[in-house]
Coordinates of C-alpha atoms in Angstrom, one line a residue:
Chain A
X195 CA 117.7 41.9 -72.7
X196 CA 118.4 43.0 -69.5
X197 CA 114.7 44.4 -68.9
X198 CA 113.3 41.4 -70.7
X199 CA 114.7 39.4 -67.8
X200 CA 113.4 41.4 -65.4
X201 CA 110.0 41.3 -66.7
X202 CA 110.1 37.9 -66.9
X203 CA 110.8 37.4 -63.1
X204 CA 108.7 40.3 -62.2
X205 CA 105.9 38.4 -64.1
X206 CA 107.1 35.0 -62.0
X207 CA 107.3 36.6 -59.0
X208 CA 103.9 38.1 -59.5
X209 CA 102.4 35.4 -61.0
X210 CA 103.4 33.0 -57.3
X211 CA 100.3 34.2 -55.5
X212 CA 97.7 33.5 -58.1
X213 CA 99.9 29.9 -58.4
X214 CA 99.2 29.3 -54.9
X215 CA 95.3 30.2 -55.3
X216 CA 95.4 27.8 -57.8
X217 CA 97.0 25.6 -55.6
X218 CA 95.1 25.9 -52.4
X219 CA 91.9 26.0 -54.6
X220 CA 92.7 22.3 -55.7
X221 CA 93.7 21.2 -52.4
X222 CA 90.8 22.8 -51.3
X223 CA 88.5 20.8 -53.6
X224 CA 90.4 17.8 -52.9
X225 CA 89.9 17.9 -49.6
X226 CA 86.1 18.4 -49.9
X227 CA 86.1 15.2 -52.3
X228 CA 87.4 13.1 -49.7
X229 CA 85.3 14.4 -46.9
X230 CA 82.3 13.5 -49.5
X231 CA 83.7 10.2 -50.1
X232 CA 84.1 9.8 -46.4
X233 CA 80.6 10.6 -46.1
X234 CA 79.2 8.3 -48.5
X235 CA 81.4 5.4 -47.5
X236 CA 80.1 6.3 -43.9
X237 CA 76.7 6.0 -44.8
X238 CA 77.5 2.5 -46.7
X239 CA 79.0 1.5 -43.7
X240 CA 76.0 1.6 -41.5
X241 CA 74.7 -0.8 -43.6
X242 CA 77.1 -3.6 -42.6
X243 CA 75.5 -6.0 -41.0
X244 CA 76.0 -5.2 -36.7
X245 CA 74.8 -9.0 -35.3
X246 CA 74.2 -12.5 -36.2
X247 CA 71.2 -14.8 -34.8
X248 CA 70.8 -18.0 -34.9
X249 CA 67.1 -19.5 -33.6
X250 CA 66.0 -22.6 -32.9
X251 CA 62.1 -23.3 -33.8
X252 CA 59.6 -20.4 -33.7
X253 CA 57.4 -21.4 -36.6
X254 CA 60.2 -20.0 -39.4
X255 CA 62.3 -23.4 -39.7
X256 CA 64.3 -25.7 -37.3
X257 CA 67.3 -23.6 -37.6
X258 CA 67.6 -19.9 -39.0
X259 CA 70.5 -17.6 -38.9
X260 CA 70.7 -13.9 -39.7
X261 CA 72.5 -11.2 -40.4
X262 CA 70.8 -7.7 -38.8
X263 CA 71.5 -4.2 -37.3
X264 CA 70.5 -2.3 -34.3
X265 CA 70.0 1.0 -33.9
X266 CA 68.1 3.9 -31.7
X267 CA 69.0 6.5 -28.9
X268 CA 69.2 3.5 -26.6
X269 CA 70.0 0.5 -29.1
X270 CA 66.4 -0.6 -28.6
X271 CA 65.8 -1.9 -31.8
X272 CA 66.7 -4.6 -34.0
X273 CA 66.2 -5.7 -37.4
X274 CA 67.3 -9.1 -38.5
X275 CA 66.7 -11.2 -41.8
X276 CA 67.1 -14.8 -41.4
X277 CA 67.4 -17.8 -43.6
X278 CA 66.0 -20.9 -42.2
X279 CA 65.3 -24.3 -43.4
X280 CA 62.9 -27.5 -42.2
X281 CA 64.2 -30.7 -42.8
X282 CA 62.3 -33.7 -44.6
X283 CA 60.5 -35.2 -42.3
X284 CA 57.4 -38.2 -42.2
X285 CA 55.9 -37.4 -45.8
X286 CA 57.1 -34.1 -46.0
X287 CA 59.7 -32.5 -48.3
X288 CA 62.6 -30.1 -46.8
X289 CA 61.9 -26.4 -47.3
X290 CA 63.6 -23.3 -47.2
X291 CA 62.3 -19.9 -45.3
X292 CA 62.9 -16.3 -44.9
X293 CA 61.8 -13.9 -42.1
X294 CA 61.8 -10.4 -41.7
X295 CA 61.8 -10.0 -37.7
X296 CA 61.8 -6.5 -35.9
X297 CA 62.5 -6.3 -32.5
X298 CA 62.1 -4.3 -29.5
X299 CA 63.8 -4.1 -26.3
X300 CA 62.7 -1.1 -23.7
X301 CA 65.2 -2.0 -21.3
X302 CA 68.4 -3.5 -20.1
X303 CA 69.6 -3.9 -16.5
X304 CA 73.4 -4.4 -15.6
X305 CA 73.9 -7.8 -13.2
X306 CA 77.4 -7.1 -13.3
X307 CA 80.3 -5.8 -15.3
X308 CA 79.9 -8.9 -17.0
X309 CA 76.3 -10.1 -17.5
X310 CA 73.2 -7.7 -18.4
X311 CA 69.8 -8.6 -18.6
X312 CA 67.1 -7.8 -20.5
X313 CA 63.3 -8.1 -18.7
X314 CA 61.2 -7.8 -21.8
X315 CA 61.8 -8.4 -25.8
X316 CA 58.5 -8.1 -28.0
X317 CA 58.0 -8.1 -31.8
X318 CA 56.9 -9.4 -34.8
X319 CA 57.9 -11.4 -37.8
X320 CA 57.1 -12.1 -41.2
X321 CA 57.5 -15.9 -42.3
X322 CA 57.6 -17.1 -46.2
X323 CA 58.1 -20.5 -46.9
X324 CA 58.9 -22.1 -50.5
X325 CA 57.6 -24.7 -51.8
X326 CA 55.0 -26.1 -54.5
X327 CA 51.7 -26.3 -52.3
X328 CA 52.6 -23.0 -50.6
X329 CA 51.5 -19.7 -52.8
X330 CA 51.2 -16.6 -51.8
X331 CA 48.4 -15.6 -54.6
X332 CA 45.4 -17.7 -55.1
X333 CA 47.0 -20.3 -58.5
X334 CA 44.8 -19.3 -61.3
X335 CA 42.9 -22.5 -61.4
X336 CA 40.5 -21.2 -58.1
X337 CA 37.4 -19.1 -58.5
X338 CA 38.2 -15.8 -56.7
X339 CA 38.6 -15.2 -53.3
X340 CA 38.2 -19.2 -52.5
X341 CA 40.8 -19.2 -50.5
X342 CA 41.5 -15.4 -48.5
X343 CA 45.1 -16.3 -46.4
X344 CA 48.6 -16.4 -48.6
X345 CA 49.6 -19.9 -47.5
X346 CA 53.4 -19.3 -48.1
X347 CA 53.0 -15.9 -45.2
X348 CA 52.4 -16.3 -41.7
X349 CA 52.9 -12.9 -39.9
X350 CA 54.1 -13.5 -36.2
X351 CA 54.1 -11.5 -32.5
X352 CA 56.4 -12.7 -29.9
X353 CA 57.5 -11.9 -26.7
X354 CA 60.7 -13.2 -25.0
X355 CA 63.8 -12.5 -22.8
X356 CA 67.8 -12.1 -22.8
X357 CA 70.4 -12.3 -20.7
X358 CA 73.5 -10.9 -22.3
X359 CA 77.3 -11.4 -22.0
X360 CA 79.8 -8.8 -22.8
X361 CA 82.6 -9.8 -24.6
X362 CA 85.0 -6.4 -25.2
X363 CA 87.6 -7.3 -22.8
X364 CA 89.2 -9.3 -25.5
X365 CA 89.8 -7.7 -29.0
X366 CA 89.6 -11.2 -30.5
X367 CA 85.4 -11.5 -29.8
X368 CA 83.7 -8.7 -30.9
X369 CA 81.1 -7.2 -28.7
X370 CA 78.7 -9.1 -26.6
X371 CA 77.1 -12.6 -26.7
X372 CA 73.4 -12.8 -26.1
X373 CA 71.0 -15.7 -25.2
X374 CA 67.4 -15.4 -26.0
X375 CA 64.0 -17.2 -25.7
X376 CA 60.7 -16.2 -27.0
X377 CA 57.2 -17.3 -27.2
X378 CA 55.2 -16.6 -30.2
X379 CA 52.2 -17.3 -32.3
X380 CA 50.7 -16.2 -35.5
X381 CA 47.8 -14.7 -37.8
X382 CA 46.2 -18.2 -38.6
X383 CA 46.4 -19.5 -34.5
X384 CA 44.8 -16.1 -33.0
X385 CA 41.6 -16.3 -35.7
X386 CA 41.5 -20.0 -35.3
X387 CA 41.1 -19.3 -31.2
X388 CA 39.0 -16.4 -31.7
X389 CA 35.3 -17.8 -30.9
X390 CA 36.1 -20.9 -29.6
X391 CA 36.4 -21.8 -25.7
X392 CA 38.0 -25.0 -26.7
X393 CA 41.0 -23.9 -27.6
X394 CA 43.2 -22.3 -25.2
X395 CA 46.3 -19.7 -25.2
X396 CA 48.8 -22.5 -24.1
X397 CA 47.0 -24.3 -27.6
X398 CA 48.4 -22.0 -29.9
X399 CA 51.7 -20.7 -28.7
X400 CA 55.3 -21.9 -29.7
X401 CA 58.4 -21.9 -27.9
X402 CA 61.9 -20.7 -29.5
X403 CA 66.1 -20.4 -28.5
X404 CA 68.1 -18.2 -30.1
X405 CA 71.7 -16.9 -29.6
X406 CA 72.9 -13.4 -30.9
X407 CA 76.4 -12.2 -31.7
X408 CA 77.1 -8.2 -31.8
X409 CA 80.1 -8.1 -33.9
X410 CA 80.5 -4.2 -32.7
Chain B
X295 CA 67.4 -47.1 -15.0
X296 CA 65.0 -47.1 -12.5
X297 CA 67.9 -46.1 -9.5
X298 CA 68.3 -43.4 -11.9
X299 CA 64.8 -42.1 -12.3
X300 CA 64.5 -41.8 -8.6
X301 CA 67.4 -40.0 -8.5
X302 CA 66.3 -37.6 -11.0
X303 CA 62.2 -37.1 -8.8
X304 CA 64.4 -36.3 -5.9
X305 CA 66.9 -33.9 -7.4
X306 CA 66.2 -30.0 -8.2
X307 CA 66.6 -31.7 -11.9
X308 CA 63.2 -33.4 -12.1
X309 CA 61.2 -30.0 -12.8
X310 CA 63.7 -28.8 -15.7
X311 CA 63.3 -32.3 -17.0
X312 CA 59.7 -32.2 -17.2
X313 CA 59.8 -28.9 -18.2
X314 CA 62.0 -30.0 -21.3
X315 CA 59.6 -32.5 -22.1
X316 CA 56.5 -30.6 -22.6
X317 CA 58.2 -28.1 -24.3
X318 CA 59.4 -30.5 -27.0
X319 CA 55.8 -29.9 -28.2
X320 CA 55.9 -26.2 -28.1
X321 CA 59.0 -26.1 -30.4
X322 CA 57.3 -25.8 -33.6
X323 CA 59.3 -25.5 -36.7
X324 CA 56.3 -24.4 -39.2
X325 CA 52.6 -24.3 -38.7
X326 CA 52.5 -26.7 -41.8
X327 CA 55.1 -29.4 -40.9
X328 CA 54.4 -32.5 -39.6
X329 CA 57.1 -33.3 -36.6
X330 CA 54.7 -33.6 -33.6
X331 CA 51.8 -36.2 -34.7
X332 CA 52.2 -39.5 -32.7
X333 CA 48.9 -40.6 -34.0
X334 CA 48.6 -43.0 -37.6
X335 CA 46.2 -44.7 -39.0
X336 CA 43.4 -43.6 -37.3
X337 CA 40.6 -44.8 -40.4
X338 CA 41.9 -48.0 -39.7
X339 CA 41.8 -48.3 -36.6
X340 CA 38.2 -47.1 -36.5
X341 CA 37.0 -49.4 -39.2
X342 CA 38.6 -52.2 -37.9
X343 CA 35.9 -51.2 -34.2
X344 CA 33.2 -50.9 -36.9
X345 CA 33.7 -54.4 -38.3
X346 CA 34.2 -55.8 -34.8
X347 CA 30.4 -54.4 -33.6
X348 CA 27.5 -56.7 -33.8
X349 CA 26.4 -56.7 -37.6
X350 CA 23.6 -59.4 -36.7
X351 CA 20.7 -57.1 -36.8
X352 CA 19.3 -56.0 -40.0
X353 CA 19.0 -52.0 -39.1
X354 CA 21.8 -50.1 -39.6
X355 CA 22.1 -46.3 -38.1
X356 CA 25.0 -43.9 -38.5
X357 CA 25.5 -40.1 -38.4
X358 CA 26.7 -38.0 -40.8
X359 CA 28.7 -34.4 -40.5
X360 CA 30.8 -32.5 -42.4
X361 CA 32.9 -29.2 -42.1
X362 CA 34.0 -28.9 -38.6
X363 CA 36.9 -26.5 -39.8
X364 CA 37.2 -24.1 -37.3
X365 CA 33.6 -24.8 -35.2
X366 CA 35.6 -26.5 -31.9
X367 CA 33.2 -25.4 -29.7
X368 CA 30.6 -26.6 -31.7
X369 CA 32.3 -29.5 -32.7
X370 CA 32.7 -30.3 -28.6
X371 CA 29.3 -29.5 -28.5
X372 CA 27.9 -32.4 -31.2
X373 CA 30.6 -35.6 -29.4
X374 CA 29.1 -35.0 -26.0
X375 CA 25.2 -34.5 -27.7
X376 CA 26.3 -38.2 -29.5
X377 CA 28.0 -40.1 -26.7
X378 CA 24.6 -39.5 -24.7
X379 CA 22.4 -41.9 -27.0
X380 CA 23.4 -45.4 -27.7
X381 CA 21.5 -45.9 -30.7
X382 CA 24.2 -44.6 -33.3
X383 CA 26.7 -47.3 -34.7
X384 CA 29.3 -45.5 -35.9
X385 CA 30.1 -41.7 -37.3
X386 CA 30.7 -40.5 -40.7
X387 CA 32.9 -37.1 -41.2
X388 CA 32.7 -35.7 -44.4
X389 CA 35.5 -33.5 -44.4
X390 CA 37.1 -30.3 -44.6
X391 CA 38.4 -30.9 -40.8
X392 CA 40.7 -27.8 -40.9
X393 CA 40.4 -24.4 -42.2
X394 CA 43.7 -24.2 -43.3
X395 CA 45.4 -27.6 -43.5
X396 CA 47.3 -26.4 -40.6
X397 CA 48.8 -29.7 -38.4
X398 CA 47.7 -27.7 -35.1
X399 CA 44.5 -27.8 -36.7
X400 CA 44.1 -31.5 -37.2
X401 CA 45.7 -32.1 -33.7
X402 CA 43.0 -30.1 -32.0
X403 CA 39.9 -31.5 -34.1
X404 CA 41.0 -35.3 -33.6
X405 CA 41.4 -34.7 -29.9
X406 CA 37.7 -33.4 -30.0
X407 CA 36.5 -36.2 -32.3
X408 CA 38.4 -39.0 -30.4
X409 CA 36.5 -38.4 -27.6
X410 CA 33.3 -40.1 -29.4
X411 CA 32.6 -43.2 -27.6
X412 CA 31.2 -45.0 -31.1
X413 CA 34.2 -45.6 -34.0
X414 CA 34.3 -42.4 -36.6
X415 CA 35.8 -42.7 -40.0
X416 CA 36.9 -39.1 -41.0
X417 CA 37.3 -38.0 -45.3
X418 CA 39.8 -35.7 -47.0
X419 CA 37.8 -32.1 -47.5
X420 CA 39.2 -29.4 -49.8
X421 CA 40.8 -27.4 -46.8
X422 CA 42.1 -30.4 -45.2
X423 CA 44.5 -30.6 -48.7
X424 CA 46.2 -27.3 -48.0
X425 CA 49.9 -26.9 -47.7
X426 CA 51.0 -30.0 -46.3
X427 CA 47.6 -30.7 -45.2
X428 CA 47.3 -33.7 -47.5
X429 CA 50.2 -35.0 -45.8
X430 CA 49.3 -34.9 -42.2
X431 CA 45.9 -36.6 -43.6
X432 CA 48.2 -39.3 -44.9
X433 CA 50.2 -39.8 -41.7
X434 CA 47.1 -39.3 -39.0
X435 CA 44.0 -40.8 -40.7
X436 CA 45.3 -43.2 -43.8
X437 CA 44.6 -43.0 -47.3
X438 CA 42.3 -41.0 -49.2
X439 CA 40.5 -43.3 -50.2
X440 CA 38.9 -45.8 -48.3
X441 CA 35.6 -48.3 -47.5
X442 CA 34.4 -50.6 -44.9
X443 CA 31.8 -53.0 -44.6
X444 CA 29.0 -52.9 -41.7
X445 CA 26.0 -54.5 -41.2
X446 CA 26.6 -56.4 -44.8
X447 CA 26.8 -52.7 -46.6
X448 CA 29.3 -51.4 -48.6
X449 CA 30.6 -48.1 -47.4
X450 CA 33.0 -46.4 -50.3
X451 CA 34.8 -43.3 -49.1
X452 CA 36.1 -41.0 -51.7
X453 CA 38.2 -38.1 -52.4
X454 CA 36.7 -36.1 -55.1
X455 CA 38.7 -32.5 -54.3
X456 CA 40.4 -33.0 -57.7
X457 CA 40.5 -28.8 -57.6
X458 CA 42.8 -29.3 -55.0
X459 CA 45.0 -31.7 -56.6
X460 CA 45.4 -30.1 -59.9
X461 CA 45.3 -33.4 -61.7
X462 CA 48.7 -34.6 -59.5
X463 CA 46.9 -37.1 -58.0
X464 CA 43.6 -38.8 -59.9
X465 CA 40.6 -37.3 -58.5
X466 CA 38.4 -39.5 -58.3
X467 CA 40.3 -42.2 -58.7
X468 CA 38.9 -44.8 -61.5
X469 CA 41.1 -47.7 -60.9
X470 CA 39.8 -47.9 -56.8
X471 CA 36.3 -47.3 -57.9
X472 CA 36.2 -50.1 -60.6
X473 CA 37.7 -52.1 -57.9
X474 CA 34.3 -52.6 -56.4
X475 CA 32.3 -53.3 -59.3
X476 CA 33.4 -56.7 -58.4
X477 CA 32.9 -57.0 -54.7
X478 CA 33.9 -60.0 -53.6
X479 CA 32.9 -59.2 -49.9
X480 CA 29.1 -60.9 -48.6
X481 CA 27.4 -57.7 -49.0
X482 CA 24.1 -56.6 -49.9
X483 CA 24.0 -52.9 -50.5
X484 CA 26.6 -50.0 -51.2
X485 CA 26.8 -46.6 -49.9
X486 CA 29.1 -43.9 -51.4
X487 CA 30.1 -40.9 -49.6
X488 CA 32.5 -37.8 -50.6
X489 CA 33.3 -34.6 -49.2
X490 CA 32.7 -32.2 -53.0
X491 CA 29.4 -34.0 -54.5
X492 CA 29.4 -33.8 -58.4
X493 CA 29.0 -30.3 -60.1
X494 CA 30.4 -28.2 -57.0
X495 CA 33.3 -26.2 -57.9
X496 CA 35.6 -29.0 -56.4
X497 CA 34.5 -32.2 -58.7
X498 CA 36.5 -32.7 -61.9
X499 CA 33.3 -32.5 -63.9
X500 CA 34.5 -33.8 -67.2
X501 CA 34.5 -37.2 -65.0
X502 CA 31.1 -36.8 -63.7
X503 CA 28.9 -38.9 -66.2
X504 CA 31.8 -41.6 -65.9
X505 CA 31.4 -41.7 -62.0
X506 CA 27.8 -42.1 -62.6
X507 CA 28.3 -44.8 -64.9
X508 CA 31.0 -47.0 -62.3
X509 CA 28.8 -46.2 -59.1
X510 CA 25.5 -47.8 -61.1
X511 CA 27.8 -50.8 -61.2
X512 CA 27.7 -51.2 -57.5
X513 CA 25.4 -53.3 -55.7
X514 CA 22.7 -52.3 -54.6
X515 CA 23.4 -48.8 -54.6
X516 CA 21.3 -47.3 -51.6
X517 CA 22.1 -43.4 -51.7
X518 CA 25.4 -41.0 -51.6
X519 CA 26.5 -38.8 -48.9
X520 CA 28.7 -35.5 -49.3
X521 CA 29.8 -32.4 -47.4
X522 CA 31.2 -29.0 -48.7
X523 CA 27.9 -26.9 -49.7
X524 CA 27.7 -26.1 -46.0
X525 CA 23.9 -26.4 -46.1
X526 CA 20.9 -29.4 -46.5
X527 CA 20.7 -30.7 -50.0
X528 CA 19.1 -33.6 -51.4
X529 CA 19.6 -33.8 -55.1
X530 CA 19.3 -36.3 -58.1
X531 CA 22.1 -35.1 -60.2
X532 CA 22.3 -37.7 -63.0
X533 CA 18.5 -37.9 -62.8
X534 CA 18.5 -41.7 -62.2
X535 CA 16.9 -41.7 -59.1
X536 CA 20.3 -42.2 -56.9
X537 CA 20.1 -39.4 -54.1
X538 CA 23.1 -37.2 -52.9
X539 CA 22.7 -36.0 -49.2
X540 CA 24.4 -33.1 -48.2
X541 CA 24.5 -32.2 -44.5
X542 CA 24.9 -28.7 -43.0
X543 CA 28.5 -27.7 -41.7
X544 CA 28.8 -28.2 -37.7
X545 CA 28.1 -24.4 -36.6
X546 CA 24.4 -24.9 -37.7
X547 CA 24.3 -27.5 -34.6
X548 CA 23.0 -30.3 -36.1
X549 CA 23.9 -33.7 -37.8
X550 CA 21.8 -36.2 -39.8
X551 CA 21.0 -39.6 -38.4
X552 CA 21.0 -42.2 -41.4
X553 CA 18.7 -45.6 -40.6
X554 CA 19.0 -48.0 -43.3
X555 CA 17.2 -51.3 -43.3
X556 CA 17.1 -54.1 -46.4
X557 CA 13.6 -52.9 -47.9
X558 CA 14.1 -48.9 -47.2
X559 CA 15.7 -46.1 -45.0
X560 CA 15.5 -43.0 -43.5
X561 CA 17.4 -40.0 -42.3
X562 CA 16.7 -37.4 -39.8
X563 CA 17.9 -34.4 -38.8
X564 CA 19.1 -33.9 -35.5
X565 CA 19.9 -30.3 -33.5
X566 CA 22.0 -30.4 -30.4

């Protein structure tokens, strides 16, 4: 009895180490799940939307807002998707657009603790509009190649400026307030003024306002 | 009001002002919409000049163009060739203004073609039908269909891009062309012009042999004028002895001058 007992603890007492192994093999494991589930839910997070726009005009609606990200060594670029609409107007129905706009911006100077300013923002933009008369393949009723533009696409360049407002004093605004205009024109406009003297660069460029807001 | 303007000229205010204004313009919401026309009506207006003019003499002489879309230069080119002769009563566009219906488009083209010092009426072409194309057409030159009278002659004017439409809209439109089977107007003679002539890709061609049939109804029917082919044509497509005229598109630099008088007429073609 008396060496059964023994056993038994020896066996226990022996047994502790390979336990623990056990043990810190699990914890070991558990911590590598969370650091993976860390990692993945890191990755997700980048894709949270960074900024909102909102833009007056510019040839994609009266008003569009977005929701985009900005990224780079230096935060020089910017990639927004808006929804925008037109409202009815004279004969013509209301529509609804979307735009994929990327944009650049090289630099940004420091006024003062508050204000920063940036000299130069350039791009370009992809436009569709819906609606019945606006397809972007040729409706099957047309010989082919009748008509060789998408009429629902207009591809856009811009160029513009900022002047932005930092807003990280307070933990109740987010980051930094922005106000932007930019000048732009599209695919249709440059092969329209291509060849003709008539028409002029001041002839096919548009003027749009915008406002951004980097959450953080 | 006034106090107040003078106190705007005088303040650092009055450039931001003026500024704002001409930038209204620039703030474009889509190249199809239709926000920034100020012009309406502009057939009308045109025809009503064209009734005005002296219709006393017996000879009647008007130009004929068609597809400008895109040719400004060109375009330029052919209004200050026709505002140095003082011959020509009236102009005759028959269509395909734009290239891609865009409103820019029609803005740009009507500020070349207003500059013609004799009226022009202007017709729907295929490409003027484009996005909201059809619209702007509506709101800056009037209906799609329309006529006039001039020295006592029947002009019809008539959209025949049924392509276009897809059947939303009758092309060509039976119940305006019957109306003049029974002109009650003092005429003596009818001339019909379109921008797609019959058997282009553009003309609802089931209807062709009815158009025929309405248009022999007319009085007097002299000839028909049409656009779209881009190049000279003459043809007798019903073989019944009622010519179409086509005219080249504007970057061939030329035009055709039309003189029609009560026993015969005449057309010439004109480089500029």
């Amino acid at each position: 009895m008396k060496t059964t007992l023994l056993l038994c603890l020896s066996f226990l007492i022996l047994s502790l180490p390979l336990w623990a192994e056990e043990n810190s093999k699990y914890a070991d494991r558990e911590a590598r799940r969370v650091q993976k589930e860390e990692q993945i839910r890191r990755k997700w997070a980048n894709l949270i939307p960074k900024q909102n726009k909102l833009q007056f005009a510019g040839s994609m609606g009266m008003f569009s807002g977005s929701v985009g990200w900005y990224y780079g060594k230096k935060n020089q670029w910017e990639t927004d998707l808006f929804l925008g609409f037109i409202p009815k107007m004279n004969r013509q129905d209301g529509h609804v657009t979307i735009t994929l706009k990327e944009t650049y911006t090289p630099w940004r100077l420091s006024i003062n603790d508050d204000f920063s300013f940036e000299p130069l923002t350039t791009g370009a933009y992809l436009n569709k509009i819906f609606g019945e008369y606006f397809w972007n393949k040729l409706p099957e009723r047309y010989p082919n190649g009748y008509y060789f533009w998408a009429v629902n696409t207009r591809f856009n360049i811009f160029v513009g400026q900022a002047i932005t407002l930092k807003l990280d004093k307070s933990p109740l605004f987010g980051k930094e307030l922005s106000f932007y205009y930019e000048i732009s024109t599209n695919d249709l406009y440059v092969i329209s003024a291509i060849g003709n003297q008539t028409i002029h660069a001041w002839d096919i460029i548009g003027l749009s306002l915008g406002i951004r807001y980097r959450v953080f | 009001m006034e106090t107040m303007l003078q106190h705007i000229k005088r303040s650092w205010l009055y450039p931001v002002v003026l500024l704002f204004l001409a930038s209204c313009e620039l703030f474009e919401y889509h190249p199809y919409d239709t926000q920034n026309f100020d012009k309406t009506e502009v057939n009308a207006a045109n025809i009503a000049k064209i009734e005005l003019q002296d219709n006393q003499s017996d000879t009647l002489r008007f130009v004929l163009i068609g597809d400008s879309q895109r040719y400004y230069d060109e375009t330029e080119d052919f209004v200050d060739n026709i505002n140095q002769r003082n011959d020509i009563d009236f102009v005759i566009h028959a269509g395909d203004i734009t290239d891609f219906g865009l409103s820019k488009e029609y803005e740009w083209m009507y500020d070349i073609l207003d500059k013609l010092q004799v009226p022009f009426v202007t017709l729907i072409g295929n490409h003027d039908v484009i996005g909201h194309g059809k619209e702007v057409y509506l709101t800056v030159f009037g209906d799609y269909n329309f006529s006039f009278v001039s020295h006592r002659t029947r002009f019809i004017c008539l959209n025949t891009n049924a392509l276009e439409f897809d059947y939303s809209t009758p092309v060509p439109d039976f119940d305006y062309m019957l109306g003049f089977m029974t002109d009650s107007a003092d005429i003596d003679q009818t001339i019909v012009v379109m921008h797609a002539p019959p058997y282009s890709d553009q003309f609802n061609n089931n209807s062709a042999l009815m158009f025929n049939h309405i248009l022999g109804e007319y009085k007097n029917l002299r000839f028909c004028l049409h656009g779209h082919n881009h190049q000279l044509e003459v043809n007798d497509f019903f073989d019944n002895g009622i010519l179409y005229y086509g005219c080249e598109d504007i970057s061939k630099r030329s035009y055709m001058v039309f003189t029609v008088t009560p026993e015969n007429y005449s057309y010439t073609i004109e480089q500029f």
